[in-house]
Amino acid sequence: MTRCRPGQLAGIEAASKLALKSLATRYQQLTAEITTLDAQIEQLAHQAAPQLMAIKGVGADTAGALLAAAGDNPDRLHNESAFAHLCGVAPIPASSGKTNRYRLNRGGNRDANRALYVLALGRLSYDGRTRAYAARRTAEGKSKREIIRCIKRYLAREVFTALTAAHRPAPWPQRPIRQAASTADRYRVDHDRVEVGNFNDATHADSADRAHTAGGAGRKPMAGGARQSRELGRAGTRHCSVSVPGPGGAR
């Protein structure tokens, strides 16, 4: 081995051994680096999209390619069709006249397209439902390439659902002011019914209570005398009868 030391090359054999030694050392270093980076990518993928990693067949490399294609803000993609076009798995219409056909999409993110292709091949190898689907489409006359394209399109929909699961906004609660305005509108409608004689005691009382609760949120409770006056006024309004003049002016 002394002949393989730098500066002491005695011939072609020694130079070849030195080159092989350098390649072996570099190979070991790269293998250790790849192992470390793969572990980091898998950890980051689990943190960024746990729903995506839970899909059958999705690993760290596949998830990394799909996450990179979707970007840091996947809700920019308004629906799964947009994500399918981004990945290049959505067929492009190429109809002419009475002929309806679609052509292969050569655009989109090719890394994401490759990830979906690998995922589709994996599903065909071990998933029973995917095999049954492939058998049915084969009986319909589809080729293997066409079946894989169809599977990739379905997988794009599944991946999009997993990517956007953690970014869906919670339903916005109705604001108190809007609730009060809505209750006041219902109370106004009931009051108009009283004016024309079309009146329901239970509906009016319930609407009045809701309007008072919504409009007086945060106020002090009414005194006993004021509450009794309000109830008496409401009772008097309930039992009054308003006659509407007819077409001839008779009351």
Short mmCIF file of C-alpha atoms in Angstrom, two decimals:
data_model
loop_
_atom_site.label_atom_id
_atom_site.label_comp_id
_atom_site.label_asym_id
_atom_site.label_seq_id
_atom_site.Cartn_x
_atom_site.Cartn_y
_atom_site.Cartn_z
CA MET A 1 0.00 0.00 0.00
CA THR A 2 2.97 2.31 0.35
CA ARG A 3 3.11 2.47 -3.42
CA CYS A 4 -0.46 3.92 -3.45
CA ARG A 5 0.44 6.98 -1.42
CA PRO A 6 0.21 10.35 -3.22
CA GLY A 7 3.51 11.37 -4.78
CA GLN A 8 4.84 7.82 -4.83
CA LEU A 9 3.01 6.32 -7.83
CA ALA A 10 5.19 3.58 -9.27
CA GLY A 11 2.99 2.69 -12.21
CA ILE A 12 -0.49 2.16 -13.64
CA GLU A 13 -1.42 -0.45 -11.03
CA ALA A 14 -0.69 1.89 -8.13
CA ALA A 15 -2.62 4.74 -9.78
CA SER A 16 -5.63 2.48 -10.34
CA LYS A 17 -5.63 1.36 -6.71
CA LEU A 18 -5.45 4.96 -5.53
CA ALA A 19 -8.42 5.92 -7.75
CA LEU A 20 -10.48 2.98 -6.47
CA LYS A 21 -9.66 3.90 -2.90
CA SER A 22 -10.81 7.47 -3.52
CA LEU A 23 -14.04 6.26 -5.12
CA ALA A 24 -14.75 3.88 -2.23
CA THR A 25 -14.22 6.64 0.32
CA ARG A 26 -16.50 8.98 -1.63
CA TYR A 27 -19.14 6.24 -1.91
CA GLN A 28 -19.17 5.72 1.84
CA GLN A 29 -19.46 9.45 2.48
CA LEU A 30 -22.34 9.85 0.02
CA THR A 31 -24.17 6.84 1.45
CA ALA A 32 -24.01 8.29 4.95
CA GLU A 33 -25.13 11.68 3.65
CA ILE A 34 -28.08 10.14 1.76
CA THR A 35 -29.19 8.25 4.86
CA THR A 36 -29.11 11.41 6.95
CA LEU A 37 -30.98 13.48 4.37
CA ASP A 38 -33.63 10.78 3.86
CA ALA A 39 -34.32 10.73 7.59
CA GLN A 40 -34.64 14.52 7.64
CA ILE A 41 -36.96 14.55 4.61
CA GLU A 42 -39.20 11.90 6.15
CA GLN A 43 -39.42 13.83 9.41
CA LEU A 44 -40.27 17.07 7.60
CA ALA A 45 -42.87 15.31 5.44
CA HIS A 46 -44.60 13.90 8.53
CA GLN A 47 -44.66 17.36 10.09
CA ALA A 48 -45.85 19.20 6.96
CA ALA A 49 -48.49 16.76 5.70
CA PRO A 50 -49.32 13.85 8.02
CA GLN A 51 -52.49 13.10 6.02
CA LEU A 52 -50.40 12.72 2.87
CA MET A 53 -47.96 10.35 4.55
CA ALA A 54 -50.90 8.27 5.77
CA ILE A 55 -51.90 7.41 2.19
CA LYS A 56 -51.05 3.85 1.26
CA GLY A 57 -47.86 3.72 -0.79
CA VAL A 58 -46.70 7.30 -0.17
CA GLY A 59 -43.13 7.53 1.11
CA ALA A 60 -40.77 10.36 1.90
CA ASP A 61 -39.58 10.83 -1.69
CA THR A 62 -43.09 10.78 -3.16
CA ALA A 63 -44.43 13.12 -0.50
CA GLY A 64 -41.50 15.49 -0.98
CA ALA A 65 -42.10 15.75 -4.73
CA LEU A 66 -45.84 16.33 -4.29
CA LEU A 67 -45.33 18.90 -1.54
CA ALA A 68 -42.78 20.76 -3.63
CA ALA A 69 -45.23 20.84 -6.54
CA ALA A 70 -48.10 22.11 -4.43
CA GLY A 71 -45.96 24.78 -2.76
CA ASP A 72 -46.07 26.15 0.74
CA ASN A 73 -49.68 27.28 0.30
CA PRO A 74 -51.69 24.45 -1.29
CA ASP A 75 -55.01 26.29 -0.97
CA ARG A 76 -53.95 28.41 -3.95
CA LEU A 77 -55.11 25.42 -5.97
CA HIS A 78 -58.85 26.04 -5.84
CA ASN A 79 -59.87 22.46 -6.67
CA GLU A 80 -58.50 19.02 -7.42
CA SER A 81 -58.75 19.61 -11.17
CA ALA A 82 -56.24 22.47 -10.90
CA PHE A 83 -53.89 20.20 -8.95
CA ALA A 84 -54.25 17.49 -11.60
CA HIS A 85 -53.30 20.00 -14.31
CA LEU A 86 -50.35 21.10 -12.19
CA CYS A 87 -49.12 17.50 -12.02
CA GLY A 88 -49.77 16.93 -15.73
CA VAL A 89 -52.23 14.07 -15.21
CA ALA A 90 -55.38 15.79 -16.50
CA PRO A 91 -56.18 14.91 -20.13
CA ILE A 92 -56.48 17.82 -22.54
CA PRO A 93 -59.55 17.96 -24.84
CA ALA A 94 -58.61 17.49 -28.50
CA SER A 95 -62.03 16.99 -30.08
CA SER A 96 -62.73 17.87 -33.68
CA GLY A 97 -66.14 17.85 -35.30
CA LYS A 98 -68.11 14.80 -34.20
CA THR A 99 -65.01 13.11 -32.80
CA ASN A 100 -64.58 13.40 -29.04
CA ARG A 101 -61.08 12.61 -27.88
CA TYR A 102 -58.42 13.73 -25.39
CA ARG A 103 -54.69 13.92 -25.73
CA LEU A 104 -51.92 13.33 -23.23
CA ASN A 105 -50.84 16.27 -21.12
CA ARG A 106 -47.11 16.79 -21.65
CA GLY A 107 -46.94 19.81 -19.37
CA GLY A 108 -47.15 20.23 -15.63
CA ASN A 109 -44.62 19.42 -12.95
CA ARG A 110 -42.77 16.35 -14.17
CA ASP A 111 -41.43 15.43 -10.72
CA ALA A 112 -44.98 15.29 -9.34
CA ASN A 113 -46.08 13.37 -12.43
CA ARG A 114 -43.31 10.85 -11.83
CA ALA A 115 -44.29 10.53 -8.17
CA LEU A 116 -47.90 9.75 -9.12
CA TYR A 117 -46.65 7.24 -11.70
CA VAL A 118 -44.59 5.39 -9.09
CA LEU A 119 -47.55 5.48 -6.70
CA ALA A 120 -49.83 4.07 -9.41
CA LEU A 121 -47.44 1.19 -10.13
CA GLY A 122 -47.29 0.41 -6.42
CA ARG A 123 -51.09 0.35 -6.16
CA LEU A 124 -51.28 -2.04 -9.10
CA SER A 125 -48.86 -4.42 -7.41
CA TYR A 126 -50.51 -4.79 -4.00
CA ASP A 127 -53.90 -3.04 -3.84
CA GLY A 128 -56.90 -5.27 -4.57
CA ARG A 129 -59.30 -2.49 -5.53
CA THR A 130 -56.81 -1.03 -8.00
CA ARG A 131 -56.29 -4.44 -9.56
CA ALA A 132 -60.05 -4.92 -9.90
CA TYR A 133 -60.33 -1.49 -11.53
CA ALA A 134 -57.51 -2.34 -13.96
CA ALA A 135 -59.19 -5.64 -14.87
CA ARG A 136 -62.50 -3.90 -15.53
CA ARG A 137 -60.90 -1.22 -17.69
CA THR A 138 -58.93 -3.89 -19.59
CA ALA A 139 -62.19 -5.66 -20.38
CA GLU A 140 -63.47 -2.36 -21.76
CA GLY A 141 -60.59 -2.26 -24.23
CA LYS A 142 -58.20 0.13 -22.47
CA SER A 143 -54.46 -0.37 -22.81
CA LYS A 144 -52.13 -0.61 -19.83
CA ARG A 145 -50.81 2.90 -20.38
CA GLU A 146 -54.31 4.34 -20.52
CA ILE A 147 -55.24 2.51 -17.31
CA ILE A 148 -52.19 3.91 -15.52
CA ARG A 149 -53.14 7.41 -16.66
CA CYS A 150 -56.64 6.94 -15.24
CA ILE A 151 -55.20 5.70 -11.94
CA LYS A 152 -52.87 8.69 -11.77
CA ARG A 153 -55.86 10.99 -12.19
CA TYR A 154 -57.67 9.31 -9.30
CA LEU A 155 -54.52 9.46 -7.17
CA ALA A 156 -54.20 13.19 -7.86
CA ARG A 157 -57.68 13.69 -6.38
CA GLU A 158 -56.75 11.64 -3.31
CA VAL A 159 -53.47 13.51 -2.82
CA PHE A 160 -55.16 16.90 -3.19
CA THR A 161 -57.69 16.00 -0.49
CA ALA A 162 -54.85 15.02 1.85
CA LEU A 163 -52.85 18.17 1.10
CA THR A 164 -55.72 20.55 1.76
CA ALA A 165 -57.09 18.74 4.82
CA ALA A 166 -54.97 20.80 7.22
CA HIS A 167 -55.59 24.10 5.38
CA ARG A 168 -59.37 24.17 5.22
CA PRO A 169 -60.65 27.23 7.11
CA ALA A 170 -63.14 26.68 9.91
CA PRO A 171 -66.67 27.96 9.27
CA TRP A 172 -66.92 31.63 10.19
CA PRO A 173 -69.37 32.14 13.06
CA GLN A 174 -72.25 34.54 12.59
CA ARG A 175 -71.46 37.93 14.07
CA PRO A 176 -73.58 39.24 16.99
CA ILE A 177 -74.53 42.41 15.06
CA ARG A 178 -75.72 40.32 12.14
CA GLN A 179 -77.70 38.10 14.51
CA ALA A 180 -79.36 41.14 16.07
CA ALA A 181 -80.21 42.57 12.64
CA SER A 182 -81.68 39.26 11.51
CA THR A 183 -83.78 39.01 14.68
CA ALA A 184 -84.96 42.60 14.29
CA ASP A 185 -86.06 41.84 10.74
CA ARG A 186 -88.11 38.88 11.92
CA TYR A 187 -89.70 41.03 14.65
CA ARG A 188 -90.54 43.73 12.07
CA VAL A 189 -92.29 41.16 9.88
CA ASP A 190 -94.37 39.96 12.84
CA HIS A 191 -95.28 43.56 13.68
CA ASP A 192 -96.51 44.09 10.11
CA ARG A 193 -98.68 41.02 10.46
CA VAL A 194 -100.29 42.57 13.55
CA GLU A 195 -101.10 45.72 11.59
CA VAL A 196 -103.04 43.79 8.94
CA GLY A 197 -104.70 41.35 11.35
CA ASN A 198 -102.61 38.28 10.35
CA PHE A 199 -101.17 37.48 13.75
CA ASN A 200 -99.83 34.51 15.69
CA ASP A 201 -99.40 34.97 19.43
CA ALA A 202 -96.71 32.35 19.92
CA THR A 203 -94.62 33.49 16.95
CA HIS A 204 -94.83 37.16 17.95
CA ALA A 205 -93.94 36.50 21.59
CA ASP A 206 -90.98 34.34 20.60
CA SER A 207 -89.72 36.91 18.07
CA ALA A 208 -90.09 39.74 20.59
CA ASP A 209 -88.09 37.82 23.17
CA ARG A 210 -85.33 37.09 20.66
CA ALA A 211 -85.21 40.72 19.53
CA HIS A 212 -84.97 41.92 23.11
CA THR A 213 -82.23 39.39 23.90
CA ALA A 214 -80.15 40.22 20.79
CA GLY A 215 -80.62 43.97 21.01
CA GLY A 216 -80.05 44.21 24.73
CA ALA A 217 -76.98 42.01 25.07
CA GLY A 218 -74.88 43.30 27.92
CA ARG A 219 -77.63 45.51 29.40
CA LYS A 220 -78.95 45.29 32.92
CA PRO A 221 -82.15 43.27 33.48
CA MET A 222 -85.37 45.27 33.45
CA ALA A 223 -87.03 46.23 36.71
CA GLY A 224 -90.24 44.49 37.74
CA GLY A 225 -92.50 47.48 36.95
CA ALA A 226 -90.99 48.04 33.50
CA ARG A 227 -91.29 44.36 32.70
CA GLN A 228 -94.95 44.30 33.76
CA SER A 229 -95.65 47.38 31.62
CA ARG A 230 -94.08 45.69 28.64
CA GLU A 231 -96.14 42.53 29.16
CA LEU A 232 -99.37 44.54 29.52
CA GLY A 233 -98.61 46.47 26.36
CA ARG A 234 -97.91 43.25 24.49
CA ALA A 235 -101.14 41.66 25.76
CA GLY A 236 -103.15 44.70 24.69
CA THR A 237 -101.63 44.52 21.23
CA ARG A 238 -102.42 40.82 20.94
CA HIS A 239 -106.16 41.24 21.65
CA CYS A 240 -106.73 44.33 19.53
CA SER A 241 -108.47 43.78 16.20
CA VAL A 242 -107.70 46.03 13.29
CA SER A 243 -110.21 46.01 10.45
CA VAL A 244 -109.01 46.72 6.96
CA PRO A 245 -111.45 48.66 4.72
CA GLY A 246 -112.80 46.65 1.82
CA PRO A 247 -112.93 47.66 -1.82
CA GLY A 248 -116.25 49.51 -1.33
CA GLY A 249 -115.05 51.46 1.67
CA ALA A 250 -117.21 49.47 4.16
CA ARG A 251 -115.64 48.68 7.52
#
